[in-house]
DNA sequence: TTAGGGTTAG
């Protein structure tokens, strides 16, 4: 769009006697309406020409609203005559509210050198600037100056000090100032409470609310809004309910802020029923409350409900779009996340870095490499290519799209790396079964002085587990506890149980489950159960499956495991009971689903799927593939199928697994491609694994399959997992 | 019209 020009260009014939620059009020108007930085500079030229130097101060204020003009503004500051105190303070306030409040102190130093007036009104905005930029040392400096000038007993200054110390995390110093105050109003109380809220010190918050009762100040809706927002952030439903109770008790008027804060608190704490009830009473709804509902539903795993609310938001803003994009990115429908993202672009709302993090994460989940590459280019175009969190996400994305080399390239090109970068890379090696590099990078990061955190250890243990390195895993676990002082979490125990289980050390696995300091969850029992299936330990497996069902009565895997186990042992009564229960509850084995990306589109195949428009060719190709690999030694392995089908049925059930269909489609459409990439929702079965290995040799293709937990790179008849998975 | 406090994602 063309930028509006000045009414009369500075190079025109406008002089002191004619045109818009003749009168001072015209300057004032021009300064306030200047739309571009060059326009402002033109006005500057005219001001100097006509010697209206007292207008330079207005010009200075105005120049602050243009980005990247700090040097210019500072030079203006050196030239302006000393203003009245109110104007001087206006400048400080302006600076403190800018996007880069830290510059306030550069300007303030110049102002002091030029002997600009400083009075008690100067201090609150100066302290605000320190808070906003978390600049404790600047804040202390201002505190010192306030004391020197005798303003540190002004209630406004004191409140600002409480705010500054609170924001900078020095809560006891904030409290010290607070306690010494002779007069506290509701804002002071709120500022102190906010400090405690930021640190999640809710006991202090509740105590302070209690103290307020014996003070002159009554808690108002703003205080409650502050607390509710903090409760929402950390998911503290208990205190949130207490606050809700107090609001009702005091019959406070619930304005839209407070109403939205209540909705947000309940939604963030997962209490969607209450949130919904409040939301339905909110009239008119507002974008904040609606966005809170979108996030709440998404987090609760109910993206459909989130979408219904999202669709009704009239003027969607960056936050609401991003909430929906993030909701889908973490759901089972990451493709929808990308579609919404494109809608957002079309609607003209500009994504920010955080939106892009969700989009990258959606790509990672989707595993679609071409999409991923396009998003990477887009992120670079948007200027986010150097941002650390973006690069960390890109590492994860490429790794999960099966392109380990690209992940490593991103990592190598990063000028700054943090623990997340290293951890992402270690986890990348882990899911690709490259335990040596996972270990190398782990040692390398330590040499670089980057301290591993609990997530790093999950990655390293995961790598050990996938490679069956029991002793190494044990050593890493001990290192974590003894040398890094990290208390093992459920995730670490999960890795260890998996490690022992897969390595057929089921007794060790069970012992760990029974002695770990917290209650094992479904994943842990499920992992033990899976290990028992692999190693044919049906008695222990039955025990584990029953523990799984205690925690999740509708767990499909446990029911299937029990049913198969009972059938193997010819306990037909038990088989019938399990089947009956599953039928009654509508539980069935999760249907296998594989996707393959072709010509920029994602093609999805379910087990025995016949809905694809090239179904006939795909099944023909399947017959052809089976013929060819049989000559290379392929023998169908039906051990993963429900055991009471007859052998023919079993053969077909295995033959039509979704990854085989996706592979055949890849063969048909990607003749020239040397690599076929498939994403599968479940673990790959023995038969498909063998099928892929042999196909990689017979058709001379690299086949990359991502299953629920790891990658299989099949080439020349071998798999990177070395058949251990 | 010279100063201090509130809501949404990651």
XYZ file of C-alpha atoms (C1' of nucleotides) in Angstrom:
735
model
C 0.000 0.000 0.000
C 1.275 3.455 -0.836
C 2.241 5.492 2.181
C 0.544 8.807 2.699
C 2.766 11.736 1.926
C 3.124 15.002 3.736
C 0.695 17.626 2.477
C 3.644 19.622 1.184
C 7.018 18.017 0.651
C 9.886 19.686 2.466
C 11.620 20.227 -0.834
C 8.697 22.232 -2.210
C 8.338 25.943 -2.097
C 6.868 25.918 1.416
C 8.491 28.713 3.375
C 8.067 30.474 6.674
C 5.421 32.665 5.141
C 3.300 30.070 3.367
C 2.124 26.431 3.483
C 1.375 24.221 6.445
C 4.594 25.040 8.309
C 3.746 28.645 8.892
C 1.858 28.068 12.124
C 3.052 26.208 15.139
C -0.248 24.408 15.668
C 0.191 22.921 12.219
C 3.456 21.419 13.400
C 1.826 19.931 16.446
C -0.809 18.389 14.234
C 1.701 17.141 11.697
C 3.883 15.587 14.387
C 0.981 13.682 15.852
C -0.163 12.380 12.482
C 3.189 11.510 10.927
C 2.741 7.982 9.640
C 6.306 7.152 8.709
C 9.734 7.788 10.071
C 10.881 9.718 6.945
C 7.878 12.006 7.322
C 8.884 12.732 10.876
C 12.398 13.566 9.755
C 11.008 16.000 7.208
C 9.088 17.756 9.958
C 12.283 17.836 11.979
C 14.058 19.640 9.150
C 11.292 22.216 8.981
C 11.269 22.760 12.743
C 14.981 23.504 12.687
C 14.572 25.737 9.659
C 11.910 27.790 11.407
C 13.618 27.653 14.781
C 10.634 26.260 16.690
C 12.955 24.458 19.063
C 10.414 24.034 21.828
C 8.537 21.685 19.470
C 11.459 19.298 19.452
C 10.150 17.658 22.604
C 6.891 16.681 20.911
C 8.901 15.418 18.014
C 10.963 13.340 20.425
C 7.855 11.772 22.011
C 6.479 11.025 18.602
C 9.725 9.502 17.338
C 9.561 6.874 20.096
C 6.637 5.164 18.419
C 8.719 4.279 15.360
C 10.685 1.093 15.693
C 14.470 1.217 15.460
C 14.612 4.967 15.822
C 16.288 4.926 19.247
C 19.523 6.493 18.072
C 17.600 9.262 16.395
C 15.426 9.826 19.465
C 18.493 9.948 21.704
C 20.112 12.559 19.479
C 16.881 14.567 19.627
C 16.974 14.307 23.385
C 20.441 15.878 23.452
C 19.090 18.811 21.467
C 15.838 19.579 23.300
C 15.682 22.398 25.806
C 14.951 21.424 29.417
C 11.205 20.728 29.641
C 8.775 21.252 32.507
C 8.622 18.365 35.026
C 5.318 17.057 33.696
C 6.728 16.735 30.199
C 9.903 15.150 31.452
C 7.830 12.534 33.280
C 5.682 12.018 30.251
C 8.797 11.035 28.365
C 9.760 8.489 31.023
C 6.262 7.035 31.008
C 6.331 6.789 27.243
C 9.650 4.976 27.312
C 8.599 2.619 30.091
C 5.569 1.537 28.085
C 7.513 0.833 24.916
C 8.376 -2.614 23.642
C 11.903 -2.234 24.902
C 11.527 -0.655 28.331
C 15.197 -1.107 29.099
C 16.017 1.861 26.836
C 14.319 4.012 29.488
C 17.579 3.896 31.426
C 19.718 5.017 28.481
C 17.449 8.004 28.054
C 17.239 8.621 31.781
C 21.038 8.877 32.035
C 21.046 11.560 29.347
C 18.155 13.304 31.038
C 20.093 13.392 34.300
C 23.181 14.744 32.531
C 21.072 17.491 31.046
C 19.606 18.236 34.473
C 16.050 17.428 33.449
C 13.699 17.748 36.410
C 13.127 14.612 38.501
C 10.345 14.468 41.083
C 8.259 11.853 42.857
C 6.145 11.368 39.741
C 9.227 10.191 37.863
C 9.751 7.104 39.981
C 6.727 4.872 39.352
C 7.320 4.749 35.579
C 11.068 4.279 36.069
C 10.399 1.344 38.375
C 7.824 0.045 35.920
C 10.516 0.028 33.231
C 12.766 -1.983 35.531
C 9.959 -4.483 36.270
C 9.015 -4.924 32.670
C 12.588 -5.705 31.686
C 13.293 -7.687 34.877
C 16.221 -5.335 35.434
C 16.840 -5.750 39.134
C 20.066 -3.742 39.202
C 18.444 -0.791 37.437
C 15.484 -1.123 39.797
C 17.774 -1.010 42.822
C 19.572 1.988 41.387
C 16.251 3.820 41.053
C 15.297 2.720 44.572
C 18.542 4.258 45.830
C 17.887 7.495 43.997
C 14.341 7.648 45.376
C 15.685 7.232 48.926
C 18.305 9.900 48.343
C 15.650 12.302 47.183
C 13.333 11.369 50.036
C 10.567 9.941 47.863
C 10.774 6.387 49.132
C 7.901 6.962 51.552
C 5.533 8.113 48.869
C 2.826 5.435 48.600
C 2.945 5.478 44.801
C 6.697 5.020 44.788
C 6.468 2.315 47.448
C 3.804 0.437 45.491
C 5.969 0.612 42.394
C 8.887 -0.732 44.461
C 6.761 -3.651 45.680
C 5.902 -4.321 42.042
C 9.493 -4.091 40.866
C 10.902 -6.398 43.528
C 8.001 -8.792 43.104
C 8.382 -9.029 39.343
C 12.122 -9.531 39.656
C 11.474 -12.477 41.949
C 12.833 -10.745 45.079
C 9.632 -11.297 46.929
C 11.024 -10.845 50.437
C 12.336 -7.380 49.541
C 8.941 -6.583 48.081
C 7.375 -7.699 51.333
C 9.844 -5.604 53.318
C 8.756 -2.460 51.490
C 5.110 -3.520 51.779
C 5.338 -4.089 55.536
C 6.966 -0.714 56.153
C 4.272 1.220 54.321
C 2.136 3.491 56.455
C -0.648 3.650 53.900
C -1.695 0.842 51.621
C -4.588 1.032 49.242
C -6.193 -1.686 47.163
C -3.575 -1.297 44.410
C -0.764 -1.877 46.888
C -2.394 -5.050 48.156
C -2.965 -6.230 44.629
C 0.661 -5.604 43.689
C 1.915 -7.599 46.660
C -0.533 -10.419 45.949
C 0.501 -10.420 42.313
C 4.121 -10.905 43.378
C 3.161 -14.013 45.340
C 1.010 -15.197 42.443
C 3.895 -15.035 40.026
C 5.918 -17.342 42.219
C 2.965 -19.626 42.805
C 3.051 -18.906 46.562
C -0.659 -19.381 47.040
C -0.457 -19.851 50.817
C 0.848 -16.301 51.028
C -1.869 -15.113 48.659
C -4.597 -16.620 50.807
C -2.961 -15.265 53.978
C -2.770 -11.775 52.489
C -6.440 -11.900 51.504
C -7.138 -12.754 55.121
C -4.949 -9.847 56.322
C -6.871 -7.494 54.073
C -9.992 -8.055 56.141
C -8.485 -6.074 58.992
C -7.305 -3.307 56.678
C -9.109 -0.383 55.132
C -8.927 -1.920 51.696
C -11.456 -4.372 50.327
C -10.386 -6.871 47.666
C -11.897 -5.849 44.363
C -12.523 -7.668 41.109
C -9.055 -6.833 39.832
C -7.334 -8.602 42.696
C -9.451 -11.679 42.153
C -8.750 -11.569 38.432
C -5.024 -11.517 39.148
C -5.244 -14.514 41.459
C -7.503 -16.490 39.145
C -5.118 -15.976 36.275
C -2.257 -17.296 38.405
C -4.342 -20.298 39.457
C -5.051 -20.921 35.785
C -1.364 -20.785 34.887
C -0.327 -23.420 37.391
C -3.579 -25.368 37.446
C -4.407 -24.646 41.100
C -8.100 -25.476 41.170
C -8.310 -25.453 44.983
C -7.315 -21.825 45.396
C -9.329 -20.954 42.303
C -12.430 -22.341 43.979
C -11.652 -20.455 47.189
C -11.469 -17.226 45.197
C -14.719 -18.042 43.408
C -16.280 -18.587 46.817
C -15.041 -15.213 48.074
C -16.416 -13.474 45.005
C -19.836 -14.972 45.636
C -19.615 -14.287 49.357
C -18.884 -10.589 48.824
C -21.520 -10.392 46.103
C -18.969 -8.724 43.888
C -20.117 -7.514 40.502
C -18.674 -9.913 37.985
C -17.513 -7.858 35.039
C -16.374 -9.390 31.778
C -12.733 -9.487 32.906
C -13.548 -11.366 36.069
C -16.047 -13.597 34.319
C -13.471 -14.485 31.677
C -10.818 -15.059 34.315
C -13.125 -17.506 36.116
C -13.820 -19.356 32.876
C -10.132 -19.436 32.090
C -9.280 -20.737 35.549
C -11.765 -23.624 35.369
C -10.849 -24.399 31.761
C -7.110 -24.395 32.464
C -7.631 -26.669 35.450
C -9.531 -29.116 33.267
C -12.908 -28.466 34.944
C -14.644 -28.052 31.607
C -18.144 -28.641 32.965
C -17.958 -25.641 35.286
C -16.171 -23.582 32.645
C -18.906 -24.397 30.149
C -21.626 -23.469 32.609
C -20.030 -20.059 33.222
C -19.340 -19.577 29.527
C -22.972 -20.185 28.649
C -23.946 -17.470 31.125
C -21.520 -14.952 29.623
C -23.431 -12.538 27.454
C -22.095 -11.261 25.198
C -19.226 -13.726 24.877
C -15.811 -12.202 24.305
C -12.761 -13.407 22.470
C -10.747 -13.947 25.644
C -13.277 -16.270 27.236
C -13.848 -18.084 23.952
C -10.128 -18.593 23.480
C -9.847 -19.898 27.021
C -12.573 -22.428 26.186
C -10.802 -23.429 22.971
C -7.600 -24.102 24.886
C -9.397 -25.848 27.723
C -11.254 -28.219 25.433
C -8.112 -28.858 23.387
C -6.114 -29.724 26.448
C -8.871 -32.018 27.631
C -8.534 -33.838 24.298
C -11.870 -32.604 23.006
C -10.818 -30.679 19.886
C -14.266 -31.077 18.361
C -15.819 -28.986 21.142
C -12.937 -26.536 20.851
C -13.578 -26.196 17.138
C -17.281 -25.466 17.623
C -16.447 -22.521 19.859
C -13.556 -21.404 17.666
C -15.773 -21.291 14.571
C -18.147 -18.904 16.321
C -15.458 -16.354 17.192
C -16.131 -13.368 14.961
C -12.877 -11.437 14.842
C -10.300 -14.119 15.433
C -6.999 -12.719 16.606
C -3.494 -14.120 16.817
C -4.173 -15.699 20.199
C -7.389 -17.454 19.222
C -5.966 -18.741 15.938
C -2.868 -19.964 17.724
C -4.889 -21.679 20.425
C -6.792 -23.676 17.818
C -3.665 -24.463 15.819
C -1.917 -25.661 18.947
C -4.990 -27.678 19.933
C -4.919 -29.607 16.665
C -1.133 -29.905 16.691
C -1.301 -31.907 19.920
C -4.331 -33.923 18.843
C -4.808 -36.931 16.633
C -5.511 -34.573 13.735
C -2.293 -32.627 13.182
C -3.221 -32.192 9.506
C -6.130 -30.003 10.566
C -3.643 -27.822 12.417
C -1.928 -27.021 9.123
C -5.249 -26.366 7.382
C -6.269 -23.895 10.104
C -2.850 -22.294 9.820
C -3.412 -21.655 6.128
C -6.857 -20.211 6.898
C -5.193 -17.877 9.365
C -2.733 -16.635 6.753
C -5.584 -16.158 4.286
C -7.517 -14.125 6.842
C -4.598 -11.713 7.081
C -3.585 -12.390 10.686
C 0.197 -12.602 10.950
C 1.532 -15.626 12.813
C 4.209 -15.089 15.414
C 7.046 -17.325 16.518
C 4.870 -19.252 18.923
C 2.261 -19.978 16.269
C 5.058 -21.356 14.131
C 6.239 -23.576 16.983
C 2.811 -25.216 17.007
C 2.834 -25.539 13.239
C 6.267 -27.166 13.314
C 5.105 -29.515 16.027
C 2.053 -30.428 13.918
C 4.398 -31.282 11.049
C 6.454 -33.422 13.379
C 3.415 -35.324 14.518
C 2.179 -35.684 10.971
C 5.570 -36.951 9.846
C 5.071 -35.447 6.406
C 8.521 -34.557 5.137
C 7.530 -32.417 2.122
C 5.190 -30.344 4.276
C 7.949 -30.066 6.843
C 10.414 -28.721 4.291
C 7.880 -26.142 3.111
C 7.227 -24.983 6.665
C 10.964 -24.707 7.244
C 11.272 -22.397 4.214
C 8.310 -20.356 5.412
C 9.779 -19.963 8.891
C 13.006 -18.695 7.308
C 11.047 -16.262 5.122
C 9.280 -14.922 8.173
C 12.593 -14.161 9.769
C 12.318 -16.726 12.580
C 15.105 -18.894 11.175
C 17.663 -17.870 13.762
C 15.430 -18.202 16.814
C 16.586 -20.859 19.251
C 13.169 -22.377 20.102
C 12.312 -22.549 16.406
C 15.498 -24.428 15.606
C 14.961 -26.776 18.514
C 11.501 -27.532 17.158
C 12.914 -28.036 13.648
C 15.350 -30.660 14.960
C 12.458 -32.548 16.483
C 10.376 -32.116 13.332
C 12.960 -33.501 10.947
C 13.749 -36.338 13.310
C 10.099 -37.319 13.541
C 9.737 -37.033 9.760
C 12.457 -39.646 9.453
C 15.083 -37.274 8.097
C 17.771 -37.559 10.737
C 20.365 -35.930 8.491
C 18.323 -32.722 8.185
C 17.831 -32.649 11.949
C 21.580 -32.841 12.346
C 22.099 -30.087 9.763
C 19.800 -27.753 11.674
C 21.644 -28.597 14.879
C 25.079 -28.030 13.329
C 24.094 -24.664 11.889
C 22.802 -23.270 15.187
C 24.998 -20.520 16.561
C 23.579 -20.998 20.036
C 22.466 -24.303 21.522
C 20.791 -24.969 24.833
C 19.907 -28.105 26.761
C 16.764 -28.493 24.658
C 18.785 -28.485 21.425
C 21.076 -31.228 22.719
C 18.193 -33.201 24.177
C 16.233 -32.986 20.921
C 19.237 -34.321 19.052
C 19.807 -37.144 21.562
C 16.129 -38.106 21.381
C 16.364 -37.951 17.582
C 19.176 -40.507 17.616
C 17.231 -42.558 20.149
C 14.081 -42.899 18.045
C 16.213 -43.776 15.043
C 17.963 -46.498 16.997
C 21.385 -44.854 16.828
C 22.463 -45.436 20.398
C 26.140 -44.707 19.695
C 25.469 -41.170 18.526
C 22.941 -40.634 21.308
C 25.716 -41.482 23.778
C 28.328 -39.452 21.878
C 26.144 -36.375 21.922
C 25.301 -36.910 25.573
C 29.014 -36.941 26.416
C 29.682 -34.049 24.069
C 27.069 -31.834 25.679
C 28.584 -32.491 29.083
C 32.015 -31.503 27.744
C 30.478 -28.293 26.421
C 29.260 -27.544 29.920
C 25.568 -27.948 29.131
C 23.830 -29.501 32.127
C 21.505 -32.365 31.158
C 18.013 -32.216 32.645
C 15.450 -34.923 33.342
C 14.233 -34.883 29.737
C 17.768 -35.464 28.485
C 17.956 -38.596 30.596
C 14.654 -39.837 29.213
C 16.226 -39.574 25.757
C 19.406 -41.381 26.741
C 17.546 -44.156 28.590
C 15.221 -44.473 25.640
C 18.215 -44.972 23.351
C 19.587 -47.688 25.654
C 16.220 -49.373 25.778
C 15.913 -49.482 21.987
C 19.353 -51.004 21.686
C 18.920 -53.459 24.531
C 21.862 -52.023 26.470
C 20.755 -53.031 29.938
C 23.997 -52.321 31.766
C 24.537 -48.958 30.070
C 20.993 -47.979 30.908
C 21.475 -48.894 34.557
C 24.661 -46.840 34.687
C 22.945 -43.829 33.120
C 20.099 -44.127 35.615
C 22.589 -44.184 38.505
C 24.523 -41.271 37.028
C 21.349 -39.257 36.849
C 20.460 -39.906 40.472
C 23.901 -39.824 42.071
C 25.819 -37.265 40.053
C 23.090 -34.989 38.791
C 20.797 -35.258 41.792
C 17.756 -35.691 39.563
C 14.867 -37.512 41.231
C 13.666 -40.162 38.776
C 10.226 -39.523 37.383
C 7.633 -41.956 36.123
C 9.074 -41.503 32.619
C 12.506 -42.728 33.728
C 11.043 -45.769 35.434
C 9.052 -46.360 32.274
C 12.257 -46.481 30.232
C 13.898 -48.829 32.718
C 10.930 -51.210 32.800
C 10.963 -51.182 29.010
C 14.710 -51.770 28.981
C 14.523 -54.808 31.286
C 11.347 -56.080 29.692
C 12.531 -56.063 26.109
C 15.812 -57.651 27.178
C 13.845 -60.521 28.685
C 14.737 -59.610 32.234
C 11.136 -59.663 33.300
C 11.792 -60.356 36.947
C 14.025 -57.268 37.153
C 11.317 -55.286 35.397
C 8.671 -56.479 37.839
C 10.905 -55.809 40.819
C 11.422 -52.243 39.639
C 7.691 -51.747 39.157
C 7.050 -53.017 42.656
C 9.761 -50.989 44.348
C 9.486 -47.664 42.526
C 8.493 -44.853 44.860
C 5.363 -43.807 42.995
C 2.347 -45.734 41.793
C 2.972 -47.264 38.340
C 0.691 -45.908 35.634
C -0.953 -47.562 32.641
C 2.116 -47.012 30.480
C 4.406 -48.841 32.899
C 2.114 -51.853 33.324
C 1.438 -51.787 29.592
C 5.123 -51.861 28.858
C 5.602 -54.872 31.132
C 2.632 -56.552 29.493
C 4.073 -55.960 26.016
C 7.412 -57.414 27.091
C 5.641 -60.492 28.435
C 3.919 -60.942 25.080
C 7.216 -60.760 23.220
C 8.849 -63.279 25.525
C 5.848 -65.548 25.970
C 5.555 -64.983 29.738
C 1.824 -65.269 29.890
C 1.396 -65.641 33.621
C 3.184 -62.391 34.449
C 1.582 -60.828 31.386
C -1.879 -61.642 32.674
C -0.975 -60.048 35.991
C 0.268 -56.879 34.243
C -2.753 -56.746 31.944
C -5.069 -56.908 34.937
C -3.211 -53.987 36.557
C -3.624 -52.068 33.290
C -7.357 -52.729 33.341
C -7.652 -51.590 36.938
C -6.319 -48.204 35.838
C -8.038 -48.106 32.450
C -10.906 -50.604 32.204
C -11.325 -49.942 28.480
C -7.670 -50.389 27.478
C -7.938 -52.206 24.138
C -4.413 -53.670 24.234
C -4.909 -55.337 27.602
C -8.220 -56.922 26.567
C -6.717 -58.246 23.352
C -3.694 -59.561 25.242
C -5.879 -61.376 27.779
C -8.134 -62.788 25.114
C -5.160 -64.132 23.136
C -3.495 -65.494 26.231
C -6.650 -67.308 27.351
C -7.157 -68.682 23.839
C -3.615 -70.024 23.761
C -4.289 -71.772 27.035
C -7.652 -72.974 25.714
C -9.476 -71.200 28.573
C -12.480 -70.665 26.330
C -14.754 -69.531 29.141
C -12.380 -66.669 29.945
C -11.998 -65.857 26.258
C -15.791 -65.576 25.953
C -15.967 -63.339 28.986
C -13.352 -60.926 27.648
C -14.922 -60.851 24.185
C -18.344 -60.296 25.697
C -17.079 -57.416 27.807
C -15.339 -55.829 24.816
C -18.439 -56.167 22.674
C -20.641 -54.792 25.418
C -18.401 -51.760 25.949
C -17.709 -51.268 22.268
C -13.974 -51.824 22.738
C -12.064 -53.042 19.742
C -8.411 -53.230 18.850
C -7.360 -49.836 17.551
C -7.433 -50.065 13.780
C -4.075 -49.853 12.107
C -3.554 -46.727 10.060
C -0.622 -45.773 7.853
C 0.033 -42.636 5.881
C 2.316 -41.859 3.001
C 2.975 -38.455 1.443
C 2.801 -38.329 -2.337
C 2.755 -35.239 -4.591
C 2.241 -32.957 -1.612
C -0.776 -34.887 -0.380
C -1.108 -37.279 2.499
C -2.672 -40.634 1.647
C -4.146 -42.603 4.489
C -4.697 -46.362 4.613
C -6.506 -48.354 7.253
C -6.118 -52.111 7.676
C -7.762 -53.854 4.720
C -8.708 -50.452 3.372
C -10.435 -50.436 -0.007
C -11.458 -46.808 -0.123
C -8.493 -45.406 -2.037
C -9.261 -44.537 -5.634
C -6.361 -46.702 -6.808
C -7.383 -49.661 -4.675
C -7.359 -52.179 -7.526
C -3.829 -51.315 -8.575
C -2.686 -51.312 -4.948
C -3.975 -54.824 -4.254
C -2.586 -56.057 -7.575
C 0.749 -54.598 -6.631
C 0.514 -56.300 -3.243
C 0.091 -59.701 -4.885
C 3.062 -58.964 -7.101
C 5.216 -57.866 -4.175
C 4.338 -60.929 -2.127
C 5.186 -63.182 -5.086
C 8.551 -61.562 -5.524
C 9.588 -61.489 -1.886
C 8.435 -65.057 -1.393
C 11.121 -65.996 -3.850
C 13.539 -64.131 -1.556
C 12.405 -66.183 1.400
C 9.283 -64.430 2.735
C 7.066 -66.634 4.873
C 3.950 -64.978 6.308
C 4.022 -64.758 10.092
C 0.598 -64.565 11.653
C 1.625 -64.630 15.302
C 0.250 -61.164 15.972
C -3.309 -61.972 14.966
C -6.183 -62.831 17.298
C -5.468 -66.518 17.803
C -8.854 -68.081 17.143
C -9.143 -67.117 13.490
C -8.404 -69.903 11.000
C -5.103 -69.796 9.155
C -6.487 -68.368 5.892
C -8.210 -65.547 7.731
C -5.040 -64.863 9.653
C -3.043 -64.709 6.448
C -5.325 -62.114 4.972
C -5.515 -60.126 8.191
C -1.737 -59.809 8.177
C -1.427 -59.290 4.449
C -3.748 -56.324 4.494
C -1.989 -54.420 7.256
C -2.087 -50.741 6.460
C 1.673 -50.252 6.080
C 1.779 -52.874 3.336
C -0.958 -51.037 1.435
C 0.832 -47.719 1.891
C 4.072 -49.303 0.705
C 2.463 -50.665 -2.447
C 0.964 -47.275 -3.202
C 4.427 -45.807 -2.746
C 5.827 -48.343 -5.191
C 3.200 -47.503 -7.794
C 3.408 -43.721 -7.542
C 6.967 -43.175 -6.493
C 8.756 -45.262 -9.065
C 11.684 -42.918 -9.309
C 11.964 -42.273 -5.561
C 14.730 -44.174 -3.871
C 13.037 -43.850 -0.489
C 9.538 -44.701 0.696
C 8.433 -43.160 4.009
C 5.495 -44.549 5.944
C 3.967 -43.380 9.231
C 2.053 -45.970 11.228
C -0.136 -45.367 14.292
C 0.589 -48.711 16.026
C 3.699 -50.806 16.525
C 4.829 -52.612 13.390
C 4.186 -56.365 13.550
C 6.749 -59.121 12.903
C 5.285 -59.917 9.546
C 5.251 -56.350 8.217
C 8.776 -55.863 9.509
C 9.979 -58.860 7.584
C 7.960 -57.778 4.552
C 9.641 -54.347 4.563
C 13.138 -55.737 5.009
C 12.787 -58.143 2.099
C 11.061 -55.536 -0.084
C 13.895 -53.089 0.490
C 16.252 -55.637 -1.045
C 14.031 -56.934 -3.809
C 12.913 -53.485 -5.007
C 16.150 -51.695 -4.142
C 14.427 -49.010 -2.089
C 15.131 -47.499 1.271
C 11.989 -47.960 3.331
C 11.524 -45.781 6.412
C 8.687 -46.756 8.721
C 7.800 -44.713 11.774
C 5.750 -46.799 14.171
C 4.267 -45.711 17.471
C 7.617 -45.569 19.238
C 10.511 -45.560 16.803
C 11.854 -45.617 13.274
C 12.787 -48.588 11.148
C 15.165 -47.850 8.266
C 15.114 -50.853 5.968
C 17.801 -51.146 3.334
C 19.358 -54.112 1.489
C 17.246 -56.496 3.499
C 18.400 -55.181 6.894
C 16.650 -52.954 9.414
C 18.344 -50.295 11.533
C 16.626 -51.723 14.611
C 18.573 -54.958 14.151
C 15.263 -56.733 14.700
C 15.142 -55.597 18.299
C 12.084 -53.474 18.958
C -4.041 15.030 30.707
C 2.145 14.019 35.653
C 2.373 8.339 39.047
C 0.766 2.396 40.759
C -3.101 -3.009 39.852
C -6.904 -7.200 35.996
C -8.602 -11.611 31.192
C -6.772 -15.597 26.420
C -1.783 -19.685 23.624
C 2.895 -21.509 23.635
